[in-house]
PDB file of C-alpha atoms in Angstrom:
ATOM      1  CA  MET A   1      93.910 104.637 110.369  1.00 54.00           C
ATOM      2  CA  SER A   2      94.101 100.961 109.442  1.00 61.00           C
ATOM      3  CA  VAL A   3      91.469  99.481 107.181  1.00 65.00           C
ATOM      4  CA  PRO A   4      90.879  95.807 106.412  1.00 77.00           C
ATOM      5  CA  CYS A   5      92.795  94.588 103.390  1.00 88.00           C
ATOM      6  CA  ALA A   6      93.993  91.165 102.329  1.00 94.00           C
ATOM      7  CA  VAL A   7      97.475  90.543 100.978  1.00 97.00           C
ATOM      8  CA  ARG A   8      97.780  87.861  98.307  1.00 98.00           C
ATOM      9  CA  HIS A   9     100.118  86.773  95.561  1.00 98.00           C
ATOM     10  CA  ALA A  10      99.505  88.739  92.386  1.00 98.00           C
ATOM     11  CA  ARG A  11      98.017  87.236  89.255  1.00 97.00           C
ATOM     12  CA  SER A  12      98.649  88.137  85.631  1.00 97.00           C
ATOM     13  CA  SER A  13      95.376  90.071  85.636  1.00 97.00           C
ATOM     14  CA  ASP A  14      96.856  92.399  88.286  1.00 98.00           C
ATOM     15  CA  ILE A  15      99.808  93.576  86.182  1.00 97.00           C
ATOM     16  CA  GLU A  16      98.155  96.661  84.686  1.00 97.00           C
ATOM     17  CA  ARG A  17      97.021  97.825  88.125  1.00 97.00           C
ATOM     18  CA  VAL A  18     100.497  97.210  89.564  1.00 98.00           C
ATOM     19  CA  VAL A  19     102.060  99.265  86.763  1.00 97.00           C
ATOM     20  CA  ALA A  20      99.592 102.097  87.387  1.00 97.00           C
ATOM     21  CA  LEU A  21     100.342 102.024  91.122  1.00 97.00           C
ATOM     22  CA  HIS A  22     104.083 102.060  90.438  1.00 96.00           C
ATOM     23  CA  GLU A  23     103.760 105.131  88.220  1.00 95.00           C
ATOM     24  CA  ALA A  24     101.571 106.881  90.799  1.00 94.00           C
ATOM     25  CA  SER A  25     103.935 105.996  93.658  1.00 93.00           C
ATOM     26  CA  PHE A  26     107.200 106.882  91.883  1.00 92.00           C
ATOM     27  CA  PRO A  27     106.534 109.787  89.500  1.00 90.00           C
ATOM     28  CA  GLY A  28     109.705 110.969  87.807  1.00 84.00           C
ATOM     29  CA  PHE A  29     111.785 108.031  89.052  1.00 85.00           C
ATOM     30  CA  PHE A  30     114.035 106.131  86.666  1.00 80.00           C
ATOM     31  CA  LEU A  31     111.894 103.020  86.196  1.00 80.00           C
ATOM     32  CA  SER A  32     108.763 105.119  85.744  1.00 84.00           C
ATOM     33  CA  LEU A  33     110.550 107.200  83.102  1.00 80.00           C
ATOM     34  CA  LEU A  34     111.369 104.002  81.209  1.00 84.00           C
ATOM     35  CA  GLY A  35     107.642 103.667  80.674  1.00 85.00           C
ATOM     36  CA  PRO A  36     104.770 101.247  81.263  1.00 90.00           C
ATOM     37  CA  THR A  37     106.020  98.661  78.761  1.00 88.00           C
ATOM     38  CA  PHE A  38     109.285  98.326  80.691  1.00 88.00           C
ATOM     39  CA  LEU A  39     107.406  98.091  83.989  1.00 92.00           C
ATOM     40  CA  ARG A  40     105.119  95.390  82.595  1.00 92.00           C
ATOM     41  CA  GLU A  41     108.138  93.296  81.667  1.00 89.00           C
ATOM     42  CA  LEU A  42     109.620  93.714  85.143  1.00 90.00           C
ATOM     43  CA  TYR A  43     106.478  92.700  86.989  1.00 95.00           C
ATOM     44  CA  ARG A  44     105.712  89.871  84.579  1.00 93.00           C
ATOM     45  CA  GLY A  45     109.209  88.626  85.337  1.00 91.00           C
ATOM     46  CA  LEU A  46     108.478  88.672  89.060  1.00 95.00           C
ATOM     47  CA  LEU A  47     105.414  86.535  88.368  1.00 95.00           C
ATOM     48  CA  ALA A  48     107.115  84.146  85.970  1.00 93.00           C
ATOM     49  CA  LEU A  49     110.371  83.307  87.760  1.00 93.00           C
ATOM     50  CA  ASP A  50     110.621  81.074  90.808  1.00 94.00           C
ATOM     51  CA  GLU A  51     112.731  83.609  92.707  1.00 95.00           C
ATOM     52  CA  GLY A  52     110.255  86.419  92.084  1.00 96.00           C
ATOM     53  CA  ILE A  53     107.693  87.665  94.599  1.00 98.00           C
ATOM     54  CA  LEU A  54     104.818  89.951  93.644  1.00 98.00           C
ATOM     55  CA  LEU A  55     102.178  90.694  96.265  1.00 99.00           C
ATOM     56  CA  VAL A  56      99.110  92.923  96.192  1.00 98.00           C
ATOM     57  CA  ALA A  57      96.935  94.431  98.919  1.00 97.00           C
ATOM     58  CA  GLU A  58      93.266  94.054  98.082  1.00 96.00           C
ATOM     59  CA  MET A  59      90.236  95.674  99.684  1.00 93.00           C
ATOM     60  CA  PRO A  60      87.067  93.653 100.425  1.00 91.00           C
ATOM     61  CA  ASP A  61      85.448  95.135  97.312  1.00 91.00           C
ATOM     62  CA  GLY A  62      88.277  93.772  95.139  1.00 93.00           C
ATOM     63  CA  ARG A  63      90.193  97.032  94.646  1.00 94.00           C
ATOM     64  CA  VAL A  64      93.961  96.580  94.615  1.00 97.00           C
ATOM     65  CA  ILE A  65      95.393  99.469  96.627  1.00 96.00           C
ATOM     66  CA  GLY A  66      99.025  98.457  96.954  1.00 97.00           C
ATOM     67  CA  PHE A  67     101.763  96.144  95.728  1.00 98.00           C
ATOM     68  CA  LEU A  68     105.191  94.856  96.671  1.00 98.00           C
ATOM     69  CA  GLY A  69     107.753  93.378  94.300  1.00 98.00           C
ATOM     70  CA  GLY A  70     110.871  91.555  95.366  1.00 97.00           C
ATOM     71  CA  THR A  71     112.872  88.358  95.354  1.00 96.00           C
ATOM     72  CA  ASP A  72     114.273  85.867  97.828  1.00 96.00           C
ATOM     73  CA  ASP A  73     117.502  85.568  95.774  1.00 94.00           C
ATOM     74  CA  ARG A  74     118.378  88.691  93.829  1.00 91.00           C
ATOM     75  CA  PRO A  75     121.502  87.426  92.001  1.00 90.00           C
ATOM     76  CA  ALA A  76     119.672  84.317  90.750  1.00 91.00           C
ATOM     77  CA  PHE A  77     116.563  86.306  89.855  1.00 90.00           C
ATOM     78  CA  TYR A  78     118.401  88.848  87.716  1.00 87.00           C
ATOM     79  CA  ARG A  79     120.523  86.212  85.981  1.00 87.00           C
ATOM     80  CA  ARG A  80     117.426  84.300  84.916  1.00 88.00           C
ATOM     81  CA  LEU A  81     115.495  87.468  84.106  1.00 86.00           C
ATOM     82  CA  LEU A  82     118.193  88.706  81.731  1.00 84.00           C
ATOM     83  CA  ARG A  83     118.643  85.300  80.153  1.00 82.00           C
ATOM     84  CA  ARG A  84     114.935  84.832  79.490  1.00 78.00           C
ATOM     85  CA  ARG A  85     113.647  88.365  78.987  1.00 72.00           C
ATOM     86  CA  GLY A  86     116.657  90.608  78.474  1.00 66.00           C
ATOM     87  CA  TRP A  87     115.829  91.383  74.852  1.00 59.00           C
ATOM     88  CA  ARG A  88     112.314  92.435  75.888  1.00 71.00           C
ATOM     89  CA  PHE A  89     113.738  94.942  78.361  1.00 68.00           C
ATOM     90  CA  ALA A  90     116.107  96.295  75.728  1.00 69.00           C
ATOM     91  CA  LEU A  91     113.244  96.898  73.297  1.00 67.00           C
ATOM     92  CA  ALA A  92     111.037  98.380  76.016  1.00 63.00           C
ATOM     93  CA  ALA A  93     113.745 100.889  76.974  1.00 65.00           C
ATOM     94  CA  VAL A  94     114.281 102.201  73.432  1.00 63.00           C
ATOM     95  CA  PRO A  95     111.460 104.805  73.373  1.00 64.00           C
ATOM     96  CA  ALA A  96     112.596 106.344  76.670  1.00 61.00           C
ATOM     97  CA  VAL A  97     116.220 106.512  75.520  1.00 65.00           C
ATOM     98  CA  VAL A  98     115.156 108.121  72.238  1.00 63.00           C
ATOM     99  CA  ARG A  99     113.222 110.776  74.176  1.00 70.00           C
ATOM    100  CA  HIS A 100     115.966 111.235  76.774  1.00 63.00           C
ATOM    101  CA  PRO A 101     119.367 110.165  75.355  1.00 62.00           C
ATOM    102  CA  SER A 102     121.068 110.889  78.676  1.00 61.00           C
ATOM    103  CA  MET A 103     119.206 107.885  80.127  1.00 59.00           C
ATOM    104  CA  ALA A 104     121.278 105.499  78.013  1.00 56.00           C
ATOM    105  CA  ARG A 105     124.140 105.448  80.522  1.00 62.00           C
ATOM    106  CA  ARG A 106     121.753 104.663  83.367  1.00 60.00           C
ATOM    107  CA  VAL A 107     120.189 101.836  81.364  1.00 54.00           C
ATOM    108  CA  VAL A 108     123.640 100.345  80.740  1.00 55.00           C
ATOM    109  CA  ARG A 109     124.593 100.679  84.413  1.00 59.00           C
ATOM    110  CA  GLY A 110     121.318  99.069  85.406  1.00 57.00           C
ATOM    111  CA  ARG A 111     122.016  96.082  83.202  1.00 56.00           C
ATOM    112  CA  GLU A 112     125.534  95.775  84.602  1.00 58.00           C
ATOM    113  CA  ARG A 113     124.154  95.817  88.159  1.00 62.00           C
ATOM    114  CA  ALA A 114     121.593  93.195  87.214  1.00 59.00           C
ATOM    115  CA  GLU A 115     124.309  90.991  85.736  1.00 57.00           C
ATOM    116  CA  ARG A 116     126.309  91.305  88.965  1.00 59.00           C
ATOM    117  CA  GLY A 117     123.198  90.844  91.073  1.00 56.00           C
ATOM    118  CA  ASN A 118     124.120  93.613  93.481  1.00 53.00           C
ATOM    119  CA  ASP A 119     124.648  97.351  93.839  1.00 52.00           C
ATOM    120  CA  PRO A 120     127.843  99.194  94.825  1.00 44.00           C
ATOM    121  CA  GLY A 121     126.552  99.866  98.327  1.00 47.00           C
ATOM    122  CA  ASP A 122     125.144  96.433  99.083  1.00 51.00           C
ATOM    123  CA  ALA A 123     126.743  95.737 102.433  1.00 48.00           C
ATOM    124  CA  GLY A 124     124.170  93.092 103.281  1.00 49.00           C
ATOM    125  CA  VAL A 125     123.926  91.191 100.015  1.00 50.00           C
ATOM    126  CA  ASN A 126     126.061  88.254 101.165  1.00 57.00           C
ATOM    127  CA  GLN A 127     124.166  87.661 104.390  1.00 72.00           C
ATOM    128  CA  ALA A 128     120.797  88.715 102.938  1.00 88.00           C
ATOM    129  CA  PRO A 129     120.454  87.641  99.289  1.00 92.00           C
ATOM    130  CA  GLY A 130     116.825  88.700  98.926  1.00 95.00           C
ATOM    131  CA  SER A 131     115.651  92.140  97.854  1.00 95.00           C
ATOM    132  CA  LEU A 132     112.557  94.240  98.417  1.00 98.00           C
ATOM    133  CA  MET A 133     112.601  96.011  95.072  1.00 95.00           C
ATOM    134  CA  SER A 134     109.480  98.175  95.096  1.00 96.00           C
ATOM    135  CA  LEU A 135     106.584  98.984  97.395  1.00 98.00           C
ATOM    136  CA  GLY A 136     103.714 101.240  96.408  1.00 96.00           C
ATOM    137  CA  VAL A 137     100.349 102.169  97.883  1.00 96.00           C
ATOM    138  CA  ALA A 138      97.678 104.212  96.137  1.00 95.00           C
ATOM    139  CA  PRO A 139      97.859 107.876  97.230  1.00 90.00           C
ATOM    140  CA  GLN A 140      94.316 107.774  98.603  1.00 89.00           C
ATOM    141  CA  ALA A 141      95.186 104.661 100.636  1.00 89.00           C
ATOM    142  CA  GLN A 142      98.260 106.111 102.377  1.00 86.00           C
ATOM    143  CA  GLY A 143      98.103 105.581 106.124  1.00 84.00           C
ATOM    144  CA  THR A 144      95.740 102.608 105.927  1.00 87.00           C
ATOM    145  CA  GLY A 145      98.335 100.046 106.995  1.00 92.00           C
ATOM    146  CA  ALA A 146      98.482  98.396 103.569  1.00 95.00           C
ATOM    147  CA  GLY A 147     102.220  99.018 103.205  1.00 96.00           C
ATOM    148  CA  ARG A 148     102.945  97.499 106.601  1.00 96.00           C
ATOM    149  CA  GLU A 149     100.883  94.394 105.795  1.00 96.00           C
ATOM    150  CA  LEU A 150     102.644  93.984 102.453  1.00 98.00           C
ATOM    151  CA  VAL A 151     106.080  94.085 104.096  1.00 98.00           C
ATOM    152  CA  ARG A 152     105.008  91.600 106.774  1.00 97.00           C
ATOM    153  CA  ALA A 153     103.678  89.247 104.104  1.00 98.00           C
ATOM    154  CA  PHE A 154     106.923  89.623 102.149  1.00 98.00           C
ATOM    155  CA  ASP A 155     108.884  88.745 105.300  1.00 97.00           C
ATOM    156  CA  ARG A 156     106.880  85.539 105.649  1.00 97.00           C
ATOM    157  CA  VAL A 157     107.370  84.523 102.021  1.00 97.00           C
ATOM    158  CA  VAL A 158     111.114  85.219 102.019  1.00 96.00           C
ATOM    159  CA  GLN A 159     111.621  83.366 105.280  1.00 94.00           C
ATOM    160  CA  SER A 160     109.469  80.416 104.181  1.00 95.00           C
ATOM    161  CA  ARG A 161     111.685  79.990 101.114  1.00 94.00           C
ATOM    162  CA  GLY A 162     114.743  79.577 103.296  1.00 92.00           C
ATOM    163  CA  SER A 163     116.401  82.873 102.408  1.00 93.00           C
ATOM    164  CA  ALA A 164     118.658  84.358 105.083  1.00 93.00           C
ATOM    165  CA  GLY A 165     117.100  87.809 104.638  1.00 95.00           C
ATOM    166  CA  TYR A 166     116.834  90.739 102.286  1.00 96.00           C
ATOM    167  CA  THR A 167     117.921  94.300 101.615  1.00 95.00           C
ATOM    168  CA  LEU A 168     116.168  97.362 100.243  1.00 96.00           C
ATOM    169  CA  THR A 169     117.378 100.757  99.107  1.00 94.00           C
ATOM    170  CA  THR A 170     115.623 104.107  99.379  1.00 94.00           C
ATOM    171  CA  ASP A 171     116.471 107.796  99.346  1.00 92.00           C
ATOM    172  CA  ALA A 172     118.385 109.062 102.365  1.00 92.00           C
ATOM    173  CA  GLU A 173     117.347 112.705 101.904  1.00 92.00           C
ATOM    174  CA  ASP A 174     113.894 114.325 101.940  1.00 92.00           C
ATOM    175  CA  ASN A 175     112.416 110.920 102.694  1.00 93.00           C
ATOM    176  CA  ASP A 176     111.857 110.957 106.440  1.00 94.00           C
ATOM    177  CA  ARG A 177     108.432 109.305 106.391  1.00 93.00           C
ATOM    178  CA  VAL A 178     109.598 106.338 104.323  1.00 94.00           C
ATOM    179  CA  ASN A 179     112.777 105.858 106.357  1.00 96.00           C
ATOM    180  CA  ALA A 180     110.799 106.001 109.599  1.00 96.00           C
ATOM    181  CA  PHE A 181     108.396 103.425 108.148  1.00 95.00           C
ATOM    182  CA  TYR A 182     111.154 100.884 107.514  1.00 96.00           C
ATOM    183  CA  VAL A 183     112.892 101.520 110.830  1.00 96.00           C
ATOM    184  CA  GLY A 184     109.536 101.065 112.560  1.00 96.00           C
ATOM    185  CA  LEU A 185     109.216  97.667 110.915  1.00 96.00           C
ATOM    186  CA  GLY A 186     112.571  96.619 112.330  1.00 94.00           C
ATOM    187  CA  LEU A 187     114.829  96.972 109.312  1.00 95.00           C
ATOM    188  CA  VAL A 188     118.374  98.080 110.090  1.00 95.00           C
ATOM    189  CA  PRO A 189     120.341 100.768 108.202  1.00 94.00           C
ATOM    190  CA  ALA A 190     123.409  99.032 106.793  1.00 93.00           C
ATOM    191  CA  SER A 191     125.144 101.452 104.435  1.00 93.00           C
ATOM    192  CA  GLU A 192     124.854 104.593 102.337  1.00 93.00           C
ATOM    193  CA  HIS A 193     126.171 105.458  98.909  1.00 89.00           C
ATOM    194  CA  VAL A 194     125.836 108.217  96.338  1.00 91.00           C
ATOM    195  CA  THR A 195     124.853 107.472  92.747  1.00 82.00           C
ATOM    196  CA  PRO A 196     126.689 109.039  89.790  1.00 80.00           C
ATOM    197  CA  GLU A 197     123.714 111.414  89.541  1.00 78.00           C
ATOM    198  CA  GLY A 198     124.351 112.614  93.106  1.00 86.00           C
ATOM    199  CA  ARG A 199     121.418 110.840  94.713  1.00 86.00           C
ATOM    200  CA  ARG A 200     122.224 109.680  98.258  1.00 93.00           C
ATOM    201  CA  LEU A 201     120.735 106.282  99.029  1.00 94.00           C
ATOM    202  CA  ILE A 202     120.450 104.279 102.216  1.00 95.00           C
ATOM    203  CA  GLU A 203     120.374 100.502 102.294  1.00 96.00           C
ATOM    204  CA  TYR A 204     118.387  98.615 104.926  1.00 96.00           C
ATOM    205  CA  VAL A 205     118.825  94.962 105.789  1.00 96.00           C
ATOM    206  CA  ARG A 206     116.735  92.360 107.550  1.00 95.00           C
ATOM    207  CA  VAL A 207     118.324  89.025 108.398  1.00 93.00           C
ATOM    208  CA  TRP A 208     116.788  86.070 110.159  1.00 84.00           C
ATOM    209  CA  ALA A 209     120.039  84.721 111.641  1.00 62.00           C
ATOM    210  CA  SER A 210     119.745  84.658 115.423  1.00 49.00           C
ATOM    211  CA  ALA A 211     123.431  85.548 115.609  1.00 38.00           C
ATOM    212  CA  ASP A 212     122.552  89.098 114.595  1.00 42.00           C
ATOM    213  CA  PRO A 213     120.927  90.774 117.629  1.00 35.00           C
ATOM    214  CA  ARG A 214     119.422  93.452 115.377  1.00 39.00           C
ATOM    215  CA  ALA A 215     117.317  90.949 113.369  1.00 39.00           C
TER     216      ALA A 215
END
């Protein structure tokens, strides 16, 4: 059942709520395990850098029930993020690595991917330089249409900035509802790859070029 919510660009005062929503939406996932300090740095970066996009879904009473983080130019975003805030991320990751030393390799790989600006399975990165990095809706607000409105707003922002399109990556297995959600919004499966940890991921792409009949 859809309920009225407004999607707007996030403000600095929204960061704590966005971090809480991320942790609630992705319990046990890598970024959540790195902790709230790391997440704050990521979402502050999305606010601070020109290539960043951070949107929130807000109810009429002012409650933020969802968020979307992404960029219209992922390679440029990560280059600037590491140059300006890389040391902050390194410090923020230390407590998690101390608690879970096995995470160190994943942190290093994550930095290497950020420096490259792409992932091993990014079939669409050349034609679609943007990236939908994270999308979360409060558990009690699932099914309200907030996620759909956030993606539609993201589409408008990315397109208005002149980007050719964007990609996103999500789990290929035990994730039917999420995959159906993105397919229903018109995103196209582009590739699959398996992480060193054995996690099978699927990449979706949306491009605006009229030459692609799937767009």
